Amino acid sequence: MKFSKRTDWPAASNPLAAQVEILKKNKIPFFDLTVSNPTLCQLNYLDPGILSAFRNPQNLVYEPDPHGLSNAREAVARYYSNQGIQMDPGRIILTANTSEAYSFIFRLLFEPEACLLAPQPSYPLLDDLASLHDIQVKRYPLVYSGQWRIDLKKLEKLTAPAQRAILLVNPNNPTGNFISDQEKKFIRNLCRSRSLALICDEVFLDFSLEAKSIPMSLSAASDVLTFTLSGISKILGLPQMKLSWIIVSGPEKIRREALRRLEIISDTYLSASTPIQNALPVWLYRQEEITKEILERIKANYETLVKKSSALSEIELFAAEGGWNAVLRLPGHKSDEEWALLFLQEDRVLIHPGYLFDFTQEHCIVLSLLVPPGIFKEGVDRIFNRILKAS
């Protein structure tokens, strides 16, 4: 029996994952500073009242719409209206999750072996999604000099006829940099001149670590065909409920054609659940409350890192503007994987080594800022104490 090469991925676990399995098998507790699932992070908004939204009698009626139910799309439009963006619900396509949203866009834009330009470092799931759709990913670099920024010259050099789209992650995961106005202008001009579409993943857009207002969504773009992705996994902290969306914007003629074709793709699957769609308007009324609680958590944990790293010159905390992660650069006498294994074996602390996110900078580790503060502080203390001992 032959299988597709799309799923011919290595079966063996890496040394860090293998060590985690040993600890779990032997029921040895450890401090997990990689947890990014909000439902496992002791947050107060996760109360049984959320489930009351399922008591809608309309859940017993099935009226499929390739765009998604109108009441749910209107609720999404109100969410953007609260940000000062007037949104036509007809430009919204609901999907079960952001991965599916990527899948729809890939099917819309890419022939086999065509190229997507995507940031480096970034979230590793993108490579798996691209592989499953026979797409090549070419990476444009993010460079760090007090803050993370896109290397625009290298991005421009990477554009070629084989490329179909540029992906922006705003803010990027795990580096936490928002796309600056200068970068937006440059990239939109580049897309327009090279006939490229723009895909913008904004799942973390509401989570700014700074006091200034939330950066503007790219969903209002009118000059370039743009696909904006978001969903309730992050903005409502409800990944288990499975609802995301694509917003299509850009010049009217090409926007209408893109929507027509997306309707065909979506109508083939109709994967967004009716009860979840009906619950969305109720849940979105709580969005500010939920975002506030998550923001308080990630800001508190980030401040813990700021204070700890300022007192230890051997560790560099890369400045983050938003998102749920933080990046540290550790002393160079061990690789990121060696540090990760040492923390787990000796200190019972689990972190992400930077290579998992394709960092070009060496000795980087990634911590989730969503972890309960007591666990986060103890884990961070153990990391810093270990580095002091190793110095």
Coordinates of C-alpha atoms in Angstrom, one line a residue:
M1 CA 0.0 0.0 0.0
K2 CA 1.4 3.4 -1.0
F3 CA 0.6 6.6 0.9
S4 CA 0.9 10.2 -0.3
K5 CA 4.3 11.9 0.3
R6 CA 2.3 14.8 1.9
T7 CA 2.2 13.0 5.2
D8 CA 5.6 11.3 5.0
W9 CA 6.8 13.1 8.1
P10 CA 9.4 11.8 10.6
A11 CA 7.8 9.5 13.1
A12 CA 10.5 9.7 15.8
S13 CA 10.2 12.2 18.6
N14 CA 12.9 14.7 19.3
P15 CA 15.0 14.3 22.5
L16 CA 13.0 16.9 24.4
A17 CA 9.6 15.4 23.5
A18 CA 11.0 12.0 24.5
Q19 CA 12.1 13.3 27.9
V20 CA 8.6 14.8 28.4
E21 CA 7.0 11.4 27.7
I22 CA 9.3 9.7 30.3
L23 CA 8.3 12.2 32.9
K24 CA 4.6 11.8 32.2
K25 CA 4.9 8.0 32.1
N26 CA 6.5 8.0 35.5
K27 CA 4.1 10.6 36.8
I28 CA 6.9 13.1 37.6
P29 CA 5.5 16.6 37.8
F30 CA 7.2 19.5 36.0
F31 CA 6.6 23.2 35.4
D32 CA 5.2 23.5 31.8
L33 CA 6.0 27.0 30.5
T34 CA 4.9 26.1 27.0
V35 CA 1.1 25.9 27.6
S36 CA -0.8 28.1 25.2
N37 CA -4.2 26.5 25.6
P38 CA -6.2 29.1 27.7
T39 CA -8.6 26.4 28.9
L40 CA -5.8 24.9 30.9
C41 CA -4.5 28.1 32.4
Q42 CA -6.9 28.7 35.3
L43 CA -8.6 31.8 33.8
N44 CA -11.8 33.0 35.4
Y45 CA -13.9 33.7 32.3
L46 CA -14.2 30.0 31.7
D47 CA -17.4 29.6 33.7
P48 CA -20.4 27.4 33.0
G49 CA -22.4 30.5 31.9
I50 CA -20.6 30.3 28.5
L51 CA -22.5 27.1 27.8
S52 CA -25.9 28.8 28.2
A53 CA -25.5 30.2 24.7
F54 CA -26.3 26.7 23.4
R55 CA -29.9 26.8 24.6
N56 CA -31.0 28.4 21.3
P57 CA -33.9 26.6 19.6
Q58 CA -32.4 27.6 16.3
N59 CA -29.7 25.0 16.9
L60 CA -32.3 22.4 15.8
V61 CA -32.6 24.0 12.4
Y62 CA -30.1 23.4 9.6
E63 CA -29.9 26.3 7.1
P64 CA -26.5 26.0 5.5
D65 CA -24.9 29.1 4.0
P66 CA -21.4 29.0 2.4
H67 CA -20.6 32.3 4.1
G68 CA -21.8 31.2 7.5
L69 CA -25.0 32.1 9.3
S70 CA -25.9 35.8 8.9
N71 CA -26.3 36.4 12.6
A72 CA -22.8 35.2 13.3
R73 CA -21.3 37.2 10.5
E74 CA -23.1 40.3 11.7
A75 CA -21.6 39.7 15.1
V76 CA -18.1 39.6 13.6
A77 CA -18.9 42.8 11.7
R78 CA -19.8 44.5 15.0
Y79 CA -16.5 43.3 16.5
Y80 CA -14.7 45.2 13.8
S81 CA -17.0 48.2 14.0
N82 CA -15.9 48.5 17.6
Q83 CA -12.4 49.0 16.2
G84 CA -13.6 51.7 13.9
I85 CA -13.8 49.5 10.8
Q86 CA -17.1 49.4 9.0
M87 CA -17.5 45.8 7.8
D88 CA -19.9 44.4 5.2
P89 CA -20.9 40.9 6.5
G90 CA -21.0 39.8 2.9
R91 CA -17.1 39.9 2.9
I92 CA -16.9 37.4 5.7
I93 CA -16.5 33.6 5.3
L94 CA -16.8 31.5 8.5
T95 CA -14.6 28.5 9.0
A96 CA -14.1 25.9 11.7
N97 CA -10.7 27.1 12.6
T98 CA -7.8 29.2 11.3
S99 CA -6.0 26.2 9.8
E100 CA -9.1 25.6 7.7
A101 CA -9.1 29.3 6.7
Y102 CA -5.5 28.9 5.5
S103 CA -6.6 25.7 3.6
F104 CA -9.4 27.6 1.8
I105 CA -7.1 30.4 0.8
F106 CA -4.4 28.0 -0.3
R107 CA -6.9 26.2 -2.5
L108 CA -8.0 29.5 -3.9
L109 CA -4.6 31.0 -4.7
F110 CA -2.0 28.3 -5.2
E111 CA -1.3 25.7 -7.9
P112 CA 1.0 22.8 -6.8
E113 CA 4.6 23.9 -6.0
A114 CA 3.7 27.6 -6.1
C115 CA 5.3 29.7 -3.3
L116 CA 4.1 31.5 -0.3
L117 CA 6.3 34.2 1.3
A118 CA 6.2 33.8 5.1
P119 CA 8.1 35.3 8.1
Q120 CA 11.0 33.7 9.9
P121 CA 10.9 33.0 12.8
S122 CA 7.2 32.1 13.1
Y123 CA 4.8 29.4 14.2
P124 CA 5.8 25.9 12.8
L125 CA 2.2 24.8 11.9
L126 CA 2.4 26.8 8.7
D127 CA 4.9 24.4 7.2
D128 CA 2.7 21.4 7.8
L129 CA -0.3 23.2 6.3
A130 CA 1.7 24.2 3.2
S131 CA 3.0 20.7 2.8
L132 CA -0.5 19.2 2.9
H133 CA -1.5 21.6 0.1
D134 CA 1.7 21.0 -2.0
I135 CA 2.8 24.6 -1.5
Q136 CA 6.4 25.7 -1.1
V137 CA 7.2 28.2 1.7
K138 CA 10.0 30.7 1.2
R139 CA 11.0 32.7 4.3
Y140 CA 11.6 36.4 4.6
P141 CA 13.6 37.3 7.7
L142 CA 12.7 39.2 10.8
V143 CA 15.7 41.0 12.2
Y144 CA 16.1 42.2 15.8
S145 CA 17.8 45.5 16.8
G146 CA 16.0 46.5 19.9
Q147 CA 12.7 45.5 18.3
W148 CA 11.7 43.0 15.6
R149 CA 11.2 44.3 12.1
I150 CA 10.8 42.8 8.6
D151 CA 13.9 42.9 6.4
L152 CA 12.0 44.6 3.6
K153 CA 14.9 44.5 1.1
K154 CA 15.2 40.8 1.4
L155 CA 11.5 40.3 1.1
E156 CA 11.4 42.3 -2.1
K157 CA 14.3 40.2 -3.5
L158 CA 12.3 37.0 -2.8
T159 CA 9.3 38.1 -4.9
A160 CA 9.2 36.3 -8.3
P161 CA 6.5 34.9 -10.7
A162 CA 6.2 31.7 -8.7
Q163 CA 5.1 33.6 -5.7
R164 CA 1.3 34.0 -5.2
A165 CA 1.0 35.7 -1.8
I166 CA 2.8 37.3 1.2
L167 CA 1.8 36.2 4.7
L168 CA 1.9 38.7 7.5
V169 CA 1.3 37.5 11.1
N170 CA 0.2 40.6 13.1
P171 CA 1.6 40.4 15.8
N172 CA 4.0 37.7 14.8
N173 CA 4.1 34.5 16.8
P174 CA 6.4 34.0 18.8
T175 CA 8.3 37.3 18.4
G176 CA 5.4 39.5 19.2
N177 CA 6.1 42.4 16.8
F178 CA 3.2 44.3 15.2
I179 CA 3.5 45.2 11.5
S180 CA 4.5 48.9 11.5
D181 CA 2.8 51.5 9.2
Q182 CA 6.0 51.7 7.2
E183 CA 6.0 48.0 6.7
K184 CA 2.3 47.9 5.7
K185 CA 2.8 50.6 3.1
F186 CA 5.9 48.9 1.6
I187 CA 4.3 45.5 1.5
R188 CA 1.0 46.7 0.0
N189 CA 2.9 48.6 -2.7
L190 CA 5.0 45.4 -3.3
C191 CA 1.9 43.3 -3.6
R192 CA 0.2 45.7 -6.0
S193 CA 3.3 46.0 -8.3
R194 CA 3.9 42.2 -8.4
S195 CA 0.3 41.1 -8.5
L196 CA 0.5 39.3 -5.1
A197 CA -2.3 38.7 -2.7
L198 CA -1.8 39.6 1.0
I199 CA -2.7 37.1 3.8
C200 CA -2.8 38.6 7.3
D201 CA -3.2 36.4 10.3
E202 CA -4.5 38.6 13.1
V203 CA -5.5 36.1 15.8
F204 CA -3.4 37.9 18.4
L205 CA -4.2 41.5 17.3
D206 CA -6.1 42.4 20.5
F207 CA -3.2 41.5 22.8
S208 CA -0.9 44.5 22.9
L209 CA 1.6 44.5 25.8
E210 CA 1.9 48.3 25.4
A211 CA -0.5 51.0 26.7
K212 CA -1.2 52.4 23.3
S213 CA -4.4 51.4 21.4
I214 CA -4.7 48.2 19.5
P215 CA -3.1 48.4 16.0
M216 CA -5.5 48.7 13.1
S217 CA -6.6 45.5 11.4
L218 CA -5.7 45.1 7.7
S219 CA -9.2 44.0 7.0
A220 CA -10.0 47.5 5.7
A221 CA -7.5 47.3 2.9
S222 CA -8.9 48.4 -0.4
D223 CA -5.9 48.6 -2.8
V224 CA -4.7 45.0 -2.6
L225 CA -6.5 41.7 -2.5
T226 CA -6.3 40.9 1.2
F227 CA -7.4 37.9 3.3
T228 CA -7.6 38.7 7.0
L229 CA -7.8 35.7 9.4
S230 CA -9.0 35.7 13.0
G231 CA -11.2 33.7 15.3
I232 CA -12.5 32.9 18.8
S233 CA -9.6 30.6 19.7
K234 CA -7.6 33.7 20.7
I235 CA -9.9 36.7 20.9
L236 CA -12.4 34.8 23.2
G237 CA -9.9 32.2 24.5
L238 CA -12.2 29.4 23.3
P239 CA -10.1 27.1 21.1
Q240 CA -12.4 24.1 21.7
M241 CA -15.4 25.9 20.2
K242 CA -13.9 26.0 16.7
L243 CA -14.9 29.1 14.9
S244 CA -12.8 31.4 12.8
W245 CA -13.2 33.7 9.8
I246 CA -11.8 35.0 6.6
I247 CA -12.4 38.7 5.6
V248 CA -11.9 39.4 2.0
S249 CA -11.0 43.0 1.0
G250 CA -9.4 44.8 -1.9
P251 CA -10.4 46.2 -5.3
E252 CA -14.0 45.4 -5.9
K253 CA -13.7 43.3 -9.1
I254 CA -11.1 41.0 -7.8
R255 CA -12.6 40.9 -4.3
R256 CA -16.0 39.7 -5.8
E257 CA -14.3 37.0 -7.8
A258 CA -12.3 35.8 -4.8
L259 CA -15.5 35.6 -2.7
R260 CA -17.3 33.8 -5.5
R261 CA -14.6 31.1 -5.6
L262 CA -14.3 30.9 -1.8
E263 CA -18.1 30.3 -1.6
I264 CA -17.6 27.2 -3.8
I265 CA -14.8 25.9 -1.5
S266 CA -16.7 26.6 1.6
D267 CA -19.9 25.1 0.3
T268 CA -18.1 21.9 -0.3
Y269 CA -17.4 21.5 3.4
L270 CA -19.9 23.6 5.4
S271 CA -17.8 22.8 8.4
A272 CA -18.7 25.6 10.8
S273 CA -21.2 24.2 13.4
T274 CA -24.7 25.7 13.7
P275 CA -24.7 25.8 17.5
I276 CA -21.3 27.5 17.6
Q277 CA -22.4 30.1 15.0
N278 CA -25.6 30.8 17.0
A279 CA -23.6 31.3 20.2
L280 CA -21.1 33.7 18.7
P281 CA -23.2 36.9 19.1
V282 CA -23.6 36.1 22.8
W283 CA -20.0 35.3 23.4
L284 CA -18.7 38.3 21.5
Y285 CA -20.5 40.6 24.0
R286 CA -18.0 39.3 26.5
Q287 CA -15.0 39.9 24.3
E288 CA -13.6 42.9 26.1
E289 CA -13.9 41.2 29.5
I290 CA -12.2 38.1 28.3
T291 CA -9.4 40.0 26.5
K292 CA -8.8 42.1 29.6
E293 CA -8.3 39.1 31.8
I294 CA -5.9 37.4 29.3
L295 CA -4.0 40.7 28.9
E296 CA -3.6 41.1 32.6
R297 CA -2.1 37.6 32.8
I298 CA 0.3 38.0 29.9
K299 CA 1.4 41.5 31.0
A300 CA 2.1 40.3 34.6
N301 CA 4.2 37.4 33.4
Y302 CA 6.0 39.6 30.9
E303 CA 6.8 42.0 33.7
T304 CA 8.3 39.1 35.7
L305 CA 10.6 38.4 32.8
V306 CA 11.6 42.1 32.5
K307 CA 12.5 42.3 36.1
K308 CA 14.4 39.0 36.2
S309 CA 16.3 39.6 32.9
S310 CA 17.3 43.2 33.9
A311 CA 19.2 41.7 36.9
L312 CA 21.1 39.1 34.9
S313 CA 23.2 40.3 32.0
E314 CA 23.8 36.8 30.7
I315 CA 20.1 36.6 29.5
E316 CA 18.6 38.9 26.9
L317 CA 14.8 39.4 26.8
F318 CA 13.8 40.3 23.3
A319 CA 11.3 43.2 23.3
A320 CA 7.7 42.1 22.5
E321 CA 4.8 44.3 21.5
G322 CA 2.0 41.8 21.7
G323 CA 0.9 38.2 21.6
W324 CA 1.1 35.3 24.1
N325 CA 4.8 34.4 24.0
A326 CA 8.2 35.8 25.1
V327 CA 11.6 35.1 23.6
L328 CA 14.9 34.9 25.6
R329 CA 18.4 34.5 24.4
L330 CA 20.6 32.5 26.7
P331 CA 24.4 32.2 27.1
G332 CA 26.1 30.7 24.0
H333 CA 27.9 27.8 25.6
K334 CA 24.9 25.5 25.1
S335 CA 22.5 25.2 22.2
D336 CA 18.8 26.0 22.6
E337 CA 18.0 22.3 22.7
E338 CA 20.7 21.6 25.2
W339 CA 19.4 24.3 27.5
A340 CA 15.9 23.0 27.1
L341 CA 17.0 19.4 28.0
L342 CA 19.0 20.7 31.0
F343 CA 16.0 22.7 32.4
L344 CA 13.7 19.7 32.0
Q345 CA 16.1 17.1 33.4
E346 CA 17.6 19.1 36.3
D347 CA 14.9 21.7 37.1
R348 CA 11.7 20.1 35.9
V349 CA 10.9 23.1 33.7
L350 CA 9.6 22.7 30.1
I351 CA 10.3 25.4 27.6
H352 CA 10.3 25.6 23.7
P353 CA 13.8 25.7 22.2
G354 CA 14.0 28.4 19.5
Y355 CA 14.7 26.0 16.6
L356 CA 11.1 24.8 16.7
F357 CA 10.1 28.3 15.4
D358 CA 13.0 28.4 12.9
F359 CA 15.0 31.1 14.7
T360 CA 18.2 32.1 12.9
Q361 CA 19.3 33.7 16.1
E362 CA 21.1 31.1 18.2
H363 CA 20.4 30.1 21.9
C364 CA 16.8 31.3 21.9
I365 CA 14.0 29.9 24.0
V366 CA 10.3 30.6 23.9
L367 CA 8.0 30.9 27.0
S368 CA 4.2 31.1 27.0
L369 CA 3.0 34.1 28.9
L370 CA -0.4 32.5 29.4
V371 CA 0.8 30.2 32.2
P372 CA -0.7 30.8 35.7
P373 CA 1.6 33.4 37.4
G374 CA 2.7 31.2 40.3
I375 CA 3.8 28.4 38.0
F376 CA 5.4 30.9 35.6
K377 CA 7.4 32.7 38.3
E378 CA 8.7 29.4 39.9
G379 CA 9.6 28.1 36.4
V380 CA 11.4 31.3 35.5
D381 CA 13.2 31.4 38.8
R382 CA 14.5 27.8 38.2
I383 CA 15.7 28.8 34.7
F384 CA 17.6 31.8 35.9
N385 CA 19.1 30.0 38.9
R386 CA 20.3 27.2 36.5
I387 CA 22.0 29.7 34.2
L388 CA 23.7 31.3 37.2
K389 CA 25.1 27.9 38.2
A390 CA 26.2 27.2 34.7
S391 CA 28.0 30.6 34.3

